[in-house]
Amino acid sequence: MKIVRTVQDLRAQISEWRAAGESIALVPTMGALHAGHIALVATALSAADRVVVSLFVNPSQFAPHEDLARYPRDEAGDAAKLAGAGAHLLWAPSVGDMYPDGYATQIAVGGAALPLEGAFRPHHFGGVATVVCKLISAVTPNLALFGEKDFQQLAVIRQMVRDLNLPVVIGGMDTVREEDGLALSSRNAYLTEDERYVAPMLYKAILQVAQGRDPREAGQALLAAGFAKIDYIEVRDAETLAPFVPGSGRPGRVLAAAWLGKTRLIDNVPC
Ligand code: PAF
């Protein structure tokens, strides 16, 4: 597997593949790769001739008080996992490559980006949309794949691609879970042993809401189990993220974000 840093080197390789008539899939990541990322790579390999994985911990999607500095980083370990999974190219730009001096452009997001995560992390989806747009315009993939673990992120990216007519197909893949139900996440590394034991309650709580339990009651149960704070547990329209209208025939989604000690967990299930 080749590793490149600059857009220039990336494009040189992409041009060779394009000249040979090969299709390209992109798996955007922030590294600290787990089985969920590797599942995305496996699907990408089955869907395209060449698989590019980007590894960039994007500063513009973190607020100053968030976990950018302590976000887990292990490029060598990630590269070994990706080579083992069969990815063809790892693009790992520096912050200076992505946002050089004088960089001044940001995508403003609305619609699906406004509620839930958008209310608690108002800067977040603008940063995500901007970097994903940059990743897509640099790689020019036929297909880009994202996990449903970040369900609202996926909706925001679909909305951006539609709104800006980006010539790429966006694919979403099921959340990969531990045996006890906890959704795989790079941030699970922050959990203490005791917190790790309680963490799967979040998944159980949203499954109960999907089966009709009152979301407030499910939130109370999480607080009783040891969660420190519930940012939200809500049923939403699965495409627009607007409040779900029962009987509308529209697909619904239960989404939640909750704090376990200093770690913020998010999860979602269909309903
Ligand atoms: O989901 C992630 O890891 C990130 O938000 C993404 C899509 C790579 C953009 O930085």
mmCIF file of C-alpha atoms and ligand atoms in Angstrom:
data_model
loop_
_atom_site.group_PDB
_atom_site.id
_atom_site.type_symbol
_atom_site.label_atom_id
_atom_site.label_comp_id
_atom_site.label_asym_id
_atom_site.label_seq_id
_atom_site.Cartn_x
_atom_site.Cartn_y
_atom_site.Cartn_z
ATOM 1 C CA MET A 1 0.000 0.000 0.000
ATOM 2 C CA LYS A 2 1.320 3.381 -1.028
ATOM 3 C CA ILE A 3 1.257 6.304 1.456
ATOM 4 C CA VAL A 4 1.048 9.881 0.147
ATOM 5 C CA ARG A 5 0.789 13.253 1.931
ATOM 6 C CA THR A 6 0.210 15.933 -0.690
ATOM 7 C CA VAL A 7 -2.699 16.434 -3.082
ATOM 8 C CA GLN A 8 -0.116 16.543 -5.886
ATOM 9 C CA ASP A 9 1.164 13.015 -5.101
ATOM 10 C CA LEU A 10 -2.382 11.781 -4.569
ATOM 11 C CA ARG A 11 -3.484 13.128 -7.947
ATOM 12 C CA ALA A 12 -0.496 11.591 -9.756
ATOM 13 C CA GLN A 13 -1.609 8.135 -8.576
ATOM 14 C CA ILE A 14 -5.309 8.814 -9.257
ATOM 15 C CA SER A 15 -4.461 9.928 -12.820
ATOM 16 C CA GLU A 16 -2.617 6.649 -13.481
ATOM 17 C CA TRP A 17 -5.606 4.633 -12.292
ATOM 18 C CA ARG A 18 -8.053 6.743 -14.278
ATOM 19 C CA ALA A 19 -5.916 6.360 -17.425
ATOM 20 C CA ALA A 20 -6.197 2.585 -16.955
ATOM 21 C CA GLY A 21 -9.991 2.926 -16.736
ATOM 22 C CA GLU A 22 -10.159 1.957 -13.048
ATOM 23 C CA SER A 23 -12.895 3.001 -10.635
ATOM 24 C CA ILE A 24 -12.056 4.451 -7.230
ATOM 25 C CA ALA A 25 -13.707 4.255 -3.803
ATOM 26 C CA LEU A 26 -12.819 6.581 -0.922
ATOM 27 C CA VAL A 27 -13.074 5.749 2.776
ATOM 28 C CA PRO A 28 -12.578 8.992 4.755
ATOM 29 C CA THR A 29 -11.305 8.458 8.337
ATOM 30 C CA MET A 30 -9.715 10.250 11.251
ATOM 31 C CA GLY A 31 -7.578 7.180 12.007
ATOM 32 C CA ALA A 32 -7.530 5.118 15.240
ATOM 33 C CA LEU A 33 -9.048 2.499 12.989
ATOM 34 C CA HIS A 34 -11.304 -0.276 14.290
ATOM 35 C CA ALA A 35 -13.310 -3.120 12.747
ATOM 36 C CA GLY A 36 -15.976 -0.651 11.566
ATOM 37 C CA HIS A 37 -13.440 1.143 9.364
ATOM 38 C CA ILE A 38 -12.058 -2.161 8.084
ATOM 39 C CA ALA A 39 -15.605 -3.235 7.121
ATOM 40 C CA LEU A 40 -15.883 -0.011 5.079
ATOM 41 C CA VAL A 41 -12.611 -0.870 3.310
ATOM 42 C CA ALA A 42 -13.863 -4.401 2.561
ATOM 43 C CA THR A 43 -17.057 -3.015 1.013
ATOM 44 C CA ALA A 44 -15.058 -0.419 -0.924
ATOM 45 C CA LEU A 45 -12.836 -3.193 -2.337
ATOM 46 C CA SER A 46 -15.877 -5.126 -3.510
ATOM 47 C CA ALA A 47 -17.349 -2.019 -5.181
ATOM 48 C CA ALA A 48 -14.360 -0.403 -6.932
ATOM 49 C CA ASP A 49 -11.023 -1.319 -8.542
ATOM 50 C CA ARG A 50 -9.002 0.936 -6.246
ATOM 51 C CA VAL A 51 -9.527 1.926 -2.621
ATOM 52 C CA VAL A 52 -8.162 5.166 -1.178
ATOM 53 C CA VAL A 53 -8.356 5.709 2.588
ATOM 54 C CA SER A 54 -7.828 9.221 3.913
ATOM 55 C CA LEU A 55 -6.496 9.716 7.431
ATOM 56 C CA PHE A 56 -6.858 13.256 8.704
ATOM 57 C CA VAL A 57 -7.868 14.406 12.182
ATOM 58 C CA ASN A 58 -9.703 17.483 10.980
ATOM 59 C CA PRO A 59 -9.222 20.413 13.395
ATOM 60 C CA SER A 60 -12.098 22.417 11.913
ATOM 61 C CA GLN A 61 -14.737 19.953 13.149
ATOM 62 C CA PHE A 62 -13.614 20.247 16.796
ATOM 63 C CA ALA A 63 -14.512 23.218 19.016
ATOM 64 C CA PRO A 64 -11.665 24.662 21.125
ATOM 65 C CA HIS A 65 -12.949 22.881 24.280
ATOM 66 C CA GLU A 66 -13.288 19.480 22.523
ATOM 67 C CA ASP A 67 -10.922 16.497 22.305
ATOM 68 C CA LEU A 68 -8.732 17.381 19.282
ATOM 69 C CA ALA A 69 -5.479 17.256 21.296
ATOM 70 C CA ARG A 70 -6.200 13.897 22.912
ATOM 71 C CA TYR A 71 -7.939 12.279 19.902
ATOM 72 C CA PRO A 72 -6.183 8.867 19.515
ATOM 73 C CA ARG A 73 -3.484 8.857 16.813
ATOM 74 C CA ASP A 74 -1.574 5.811 15.541
ATOM 75 C CA GLU A 75 -0.673 6.262 11.876
ATOM 76 C CA ALA A 76 1.765 3.322 11.775
ATOM 77 C CA GLY A 77 -0.806 0.963 13.328
ATOM 78 C CA ASP A 78 -3.521 2.278 11.011
ATOM 79 C CA ALA A 79 -1.297 1.841 7.937
ATOM 80 C CA ALA A 80 -0.571 -1.781 8.918
ATOM 81 C CA LYS A 81 -4.306 -2.523 9.360
ATOM 82 C CA LEU A 82 -5.148 -0.922 6.008
ATOM 83 C CA ALA A 83 -2.394 -2.765 4.155
ATOM 84 C CA GLY A 84 -3.697 -6.005 5.716
ATOM 85 C CA ALA A 85 -7.228 -5.142 4.601
ATOM 86 C CA GLY A 86 -6.068 -4.617 1.009
ATOM 87 C CA ALA A 87 -6.442 -0.827 0.641
ATOM 88 C CA HIS A 88 -4.368 0.523 -2.263
ATOM 89 C CA LEU A 89 -3.498 4.012 -1.087
ATOM 90 C CA LEU A 90 -3.385 5.833 2.241
ATOM 91 C CA TRP A 91 -3.602 9.608 1.946
ATOM 92 C CA ALA A 92 -2.467 11.158 5.227
ATOM 93 C CA PRO A 93 -2.097 14.916 4.698
ATOM 94 C CA SER A 94 -0.769 17.308 7.347
ATOM 95 C CA VAL A 95 -2.896 20.155 8.708
ATOM 96 C CA GLY A 96 -0.734 22.514 6.616
ATOM 97 C CA ASP A 97 -1.445 20.479 3.444
ATOM 98 C CA MET A 98 -5.198 20.707 4.035
ATOM 99 C CA TYR A 99 -5.394 24.246 5.426
ATOM 100 C CA PRO A 100 -2.341 26.166 4.156
ATOM 101 C CA ASP A 101 -1.686 29.774 5.197
ATOM 102 C CA GLY A 102 -4.398 31.954 3.750
ATOM 103 C CA TYR A 103 -7.023 29.180 3.710
ATOM 104 C CA ALA A 104 -10.379 30.948 4.156
ATOM 105 C CA THR A 105 -13.269 28.887 2.771
ATOM 106 C CA GLN A 106 -15.917 27.067 4.808
ATOM 107 C CA ILE A 107 -19.141 25.361 3.714
ATOM 108 C CA ALA A 108 -22.205 26.633 5.594
ATOM 109 C CA VAL A 109 -24.635 23.798 6.332
ATOM 110 C CA GLY A 110 -28.347 23.893 7.182
ATOM 111 C CA GLY A 111 -31.245 21.430 7.078
ATOM 112 C CA ALA A 112 -30.182 18.061 8.466
ATOM 113 C CA ALA A 113 -27.149 19.701 10.125
ATOM 114 C CA LEU A 114 -29.142 21.952 12.462
ATOM 115 C CA PRO A 115 -30.775 19.743 15.167
ATOM 116 C CA LEU A 116 -29.223 17.227 17.602
ATOM 117 C CA GLU A 117 -25.425 17.276 17.081
ATOM 118 C CA GLY A 118 -25.842 20.623 15.321
ATOM 119 C CA ALA A 119 -27.443 22.115 18.445
ATOM 120 C CA PHE A 120 -24.809 20.729 20.827
ATOM 121 C CA ARG A 121 -21.789 21.155 18.523
ATOM 122 C CA PRO A 122 -22.754 24.158 16.336
ATOM 123 C CA HIS A 123 -19.352 24.359 14.569
ATOM 124 C CA HIS A 124 -19.098 20.627 13.898
ATOM 125 C CA PHE A 125 -20.931 19.857 10.657
ATOM 126 C CA GLY A 126 -19.574 22.920 8.840
ATOM 127 C CA GLY A 127 -16.097 21.510 9.507
ATOM 128 C CA VAL A 128 -17.137 18.000 8.468
ATOM 129 C CA ALA A 129 -18.818 19.177 5.246
ATOM 130 C CA THR A 130 -15.836 21.346 4.319
ATOM 131 C CA VAL A 131 -13.252 18.631 4.832
ATOM 132 C CA VAL A 132 -15.352 15.922 3.148
ATOM 133 C CA CYS A 133 -15.869 18.235 0.165
ATOM 134 C CA LYS A 134 -12.077 18.764 0.010
ATOM 135 C CA LEU A 135 -11.421 15.018 0.289
ATOM 136 C CA ILE A 136 -13.915 14.263 -2.476
ATOM 137 C CA SER A 137 -12.601 16.981 -4.783
ATOM 138 C CA ALA A 138 -9.009 15.798 -4.297
ATOM 139 C CA VAL A 139 -9.666 12.063 -4.758
ATOM 140 C CA THR A 140 -12.554 12.368 -7.265
ATOM 141 C CA PRO A 141 -13.875 8.943 -6.219
ATOM 142 C CA ASN A 142 -16.824 7.196 -7.867
ATOM 143 C CA LEU A 143 -18.009 6.165 -4.414
ATOM 144 C CA ALA A 144 -17.354 7.375 -0.849
ATOM 145 C CA LEU A 145 -18.315 5.227 2.135
ATOM 146 C CA PHE A 146 -19.271 6.279 5.681
ATOM 147 C CA GLY A 147 -20.474 4.404 8.752
ATOM 148 C CA GLU A 148 -24.026 4.817 10.056
ATOM 149 C CA LYS A 149 -22.588 5.198 13.567
ATOM 150 C CA ASP A 150 -22.414 8.917 12.691
ATOM 151 C CA PHE A 151 -25.903 8.838 11.228
ATOM 152 C CA GLN A 152 -26.502 12.582 11.178
ATOM 153 C CA GLN A 153 -23.069 13.141 9.597
ATOM 154 C CA LEU A 154 -24.081 10.760 6.806
ATOM 155 C CA ALA A 155 -27.344 12.705 6.273
ATOM 156 C CA VAL A 156 -25.422 16.005 6.171
ATOM 157 C CA ILE A 157 -22.934 14.600 3.645
ATOM 158 C CA ARG A 158 -25.728 13.235 1.441
ATOM 159 C CA GLN A 159 -27.408 16.651 1.596
ATOM 160 C CA MET A 160 -24.158 18.462 0.670
ATOM 161 C CA VAL A 161 -23.452 16.114 -2.254
ATOM 162 C CA ARG A 162 -27.001 16.636 -3.527
ATOM 163 C CA ASP A 163 -26.976 20.410 -2.996
ATOM 164 C CA LEU A 164 -23.541 20.978 -4.573
ATOM 165 C CA ASN A 165 -24.017 18.396 -7.365
ATOM 166 C CA LEU A 166 -20.824 16.589 -6.392
ATOM 167 C CA PRO A 167 -20.296 13.716 -8.854
ATOM 168 C CA VAL A 168 -19.926 10.930 -6.280
ATOM 169 C CA VAL A 169 -22.142 8.177 -4.892
ATOM 170 C CA ILE A 170 -22.384 8.192 -1.085
ATOM 171 C CA GLY A 171 -22.755 4.820 0.637
ATOM 172 C CA GLY A 172 -23.655 4.232 4.283
ATOM 173 C CA MET A 173 -22.817 1.046 6.151
ATOM 174 C CA ASP A 174 -24.297 -0.579 9.259
ATOM 175 C CA THR A 175 -22.703 0.200 12.589
ATOM 176 C CA VAL A 176 -20.303 -2.502 13.760
ATOM 177 C CA ARG A 177 -20.810 -3.392 17.448
ATOM 178 C CA GLU A 178 -19.017 -5.164 20.256
ATOM 179 C CA GLU A 179 -20.672 -8.394 21.429
ATOM 180 C CA ASP A 180 -22.467 -6.497 24.197
ATOM 181 C CA GLY A 181 -23.905 -3.992 21.702
ATOM 182 C CA LEU A 182 -21.566 -1.022 22.212
ATOM 183 C CA ALA A 183 -21.034 0.693 18.846
ATOM 184 C CA LEU A 184 -17.363 0.629 17.811
ATOM 185 C CA SER A 185 -15.846 4.092 18.044
ATOM 186 C CA SER A 186 -12.321 5.449 18.244
ATOM 187 C CA ARG A 187 -13.508 7.383 21.323
ATOM 188 C CA ASN A 188 -14.304 4.147 23.222
ATOM 189 C CA ALA A 189 -10.570 4.189 24.050
ATOM 190 C CA TYR A 190 -11.341 7.021 26.521
ATOM 191 C CA LEU A 191 -13.647 4.827 28.668
ATOM 192 C CA THR A 192 -12.476 3.538 32.053
ATOM 193 C CA GLU A 193 -13.118 -0.126 32.859
ATOM 194 C CA ASP A 194 -16.235 0.766 34.893
ATOM 195 C CA GLU A 195 -17.558 3.086 32.178
ATOM 196 C CA ARG A 196 -16.947 0.445 29.527
ATOM 197 C CA TYR A 197 -19.189 -1.902 31.522
ATOM 198 C CA VAL A 198 -22.064 0.629 31.577
ATOM 199 C CA ALA A 199 -21.579 1.941 27.995
ATOM 200 C CA PRO A 200 -23.727 -0.707 26.151
ATOM 201 C CA MET A 201 -26.764 0.589 28.088
ATOM 202 C CA LEU A 202 -26.950 3.385 25.525
ATOM 203 C CA TYR A 203 -27.653 0.904 22.724
ATOM 204 C CA LYS A 204 -30.213 -0.933 24.880
ATOM 205 C CA ALA A 205 -31.940 2.368 25.671
ATOM 206 C CA ILE A 206 -32.325 3.433 22.029
ATOM 207 C CA LEU A 207 -33.547 -0.058 21.067
ATOM 208 C CA GLN A 208 -36.254 0.321 23.741
ATOM 209 C CA VAL A 209 -37.235 3.716 22.317
ATOM 210 C CA ALA A 210 -37.406 2.147 18.849
ATOM 211 C CA GLN A 211 -39.859 -0.339 20.370
ATOM 212 C CA GLY A 212 -42.037 2.461 21.764
ATOM 213 C CA ARG A 213 -40.541 3.412 25.144
ATOM 214 C CA ASP A 214 -40.797 7.089 26.034
ATOM 215 C CA PRO A 215 -37.384 8.690 25.255
ATOM 216 C CA ARG A 216 -37.445 10.695 28.528
ATOM 217 C CA GLU A 217 -37.928 7.496 30.510
ATOM 218 C CA ALA A 218 -35.063 5.846 28.611
ATOM 219 C CA GLY A 219 -32.881 8.877 29.441
ATOM 220 C CA GLN A 220 -33.763 8.612 33.139
ATOM 221 C CA ALA A 221 -32.789 4.926 33.079
ATOM 222 C CA LEU A 222 -29.397 5.862 31.591
ATOM 223 C CA LEU A 223 -28.795 8.464 34.302
ATOM 224 C CA ALA A 224 -29.727 5.861 36.939
ATOM 225 C CA ALA A 225 -27.248 3.414 35.345
ATOM 226 C CA GLY A 226 -24.359 5.861 35.721
ATOM 227 C CA PHE A 227 -24.438 8.144 32.679
ATOM 228 C CA ALA A 228 -23.528 11.705 33.705
ATOM 229 C CA LYS A 229 -25.684 13.673 31.252
ATOM 230 C CA ILE A 230 -28.004 13.022 28.322
ATOM 231 C CA ASP A 231 -27.585 15.525 25.483
ATOM 232 C CA TYR A 232 -30.522 14.039 23.581
ATOM 233 C CA ILE A 233 -32.524 10.880 22.915
ATOM 234 C CA GLU A 234 -34.968 11.569 20.118
ATOM 235 C CA VAL A 235 -36.923 9.981 17.306
ATOM 236 C CA ARG A 236 -36.329 11.794 14.033
ATOM 237 C CA ASP A 237 -37.090 11.496 10.323
ATOM 238 C CA ALA A 238 -34.261 9.296 9.009
ATOM 239 C CA GLU A 239 -33.584 11.504 5.979
ATOM 240 C CA THR A 240 -34.268 15.086 7.002
ATOM 241 C CA LEU A 241 -33.600 14.651 10.754
ATOM 242 C CA ALA A 242 -36.755 16.748 11.344
ATOM 243 C CA PRO A 243 -38.982 15.600 14.250
ATOM 244 C CA PHE A 244 -40.579 12.249 13.393
ATOM 245 C CA VAL A 245 -44.277 12.325 12.539
ATOM 246 C CA PRO A 246 -45.894 9.020 13.623
ATOM 247 C CA GLY A 247 -48.117 7.531 10.928
ATOM 248 C CA SER A 248 -46.392 9.564 8.177
ATOM 249 C CA GLY A 249 -45.046 6.404 6.554
ATOM 250 C CA ARG A 250 -41.583 8.004 6.613
ATOM 251 C CA PRO A 251 -38.547 6.071 7.915
ATOM 252 C CA GLY A 252 -37.634 6.996 11.489
ATOM 253 C CA ARG A 253 -34.414 6.892 13.468
ATOM 254 C CA VAL A 254 -33.721 6.978 17.190
ATOM 255 C CA LEU A 255 -30.593 9.040 17.851
ATOM 256 C CA ALA A 256 -28.856 9.646 21.163
ATOM 257 C CA ALA A 257 -25.820 11.369 22.631
ATOM 258 C CA ALA A 258 -24.882 10.925 26.273
ATOM 259 C CA TRP A 259 -21.922 11.529 28.553
ATOM 260 C CA LEU A 260 -20.288 8.726 30.472
ATOM 261 C CA GLY A 261 -17.785 10.495 32.722
ATOM 262 C CA LYS A 262 -15.787 12.729 30.366
ATOM 263 C CA THR A 263 -16.620 10.691 27.259
ATOM 264 C CA ARG A 264 -19.452 11.615 24.944
ATOM 265 C CA LEU A 265 -21.028 8.593 23.232
ATOM 266 C CA ILE A 266 -23.430 8.728 20.290
ATOM 267 C CA ASP A 267 -25.512 5.943 18.781
ATOM 268 C CA ASN A 268 -28.621 5.408 16.652
ATOM 269 C CA VAL A 269 -30.982 2.675 15.440
ATOM 270 C CA PRO A 270 -33.797 2.518 12.882
ATOM 271 C CA CYS A 271 -37.404 2.535 14.060
HETATM 272 O O1 PAF B 1 -16.368 10.296 10.611
HETATM 273 C C1 PAF B 1 -15.205 10.726 10.590
HETATM 274 O O2 PAF B 1 -14.230 10.043 10.921
HETATM 275 C C2 PAF B 1 -14.963 12.187 10.178
HETATM 276 O O3 PAF B 1 -15.994 13.022 10.612
HETATM 277 C C3 PAF B 1 -14.735 12.351 8.664
HETATM 278 C C4 PAF B 1 -15.957 11.938 7.858
HETATM 279 C C5 PAF B 1 -13.526 11.532 8.242
HETATM 280 C C6 PAF B 1 -14.449 13.827 8.343
HETATM 281 O O4 PAF B 1 -13.346 14.315 9.060
#
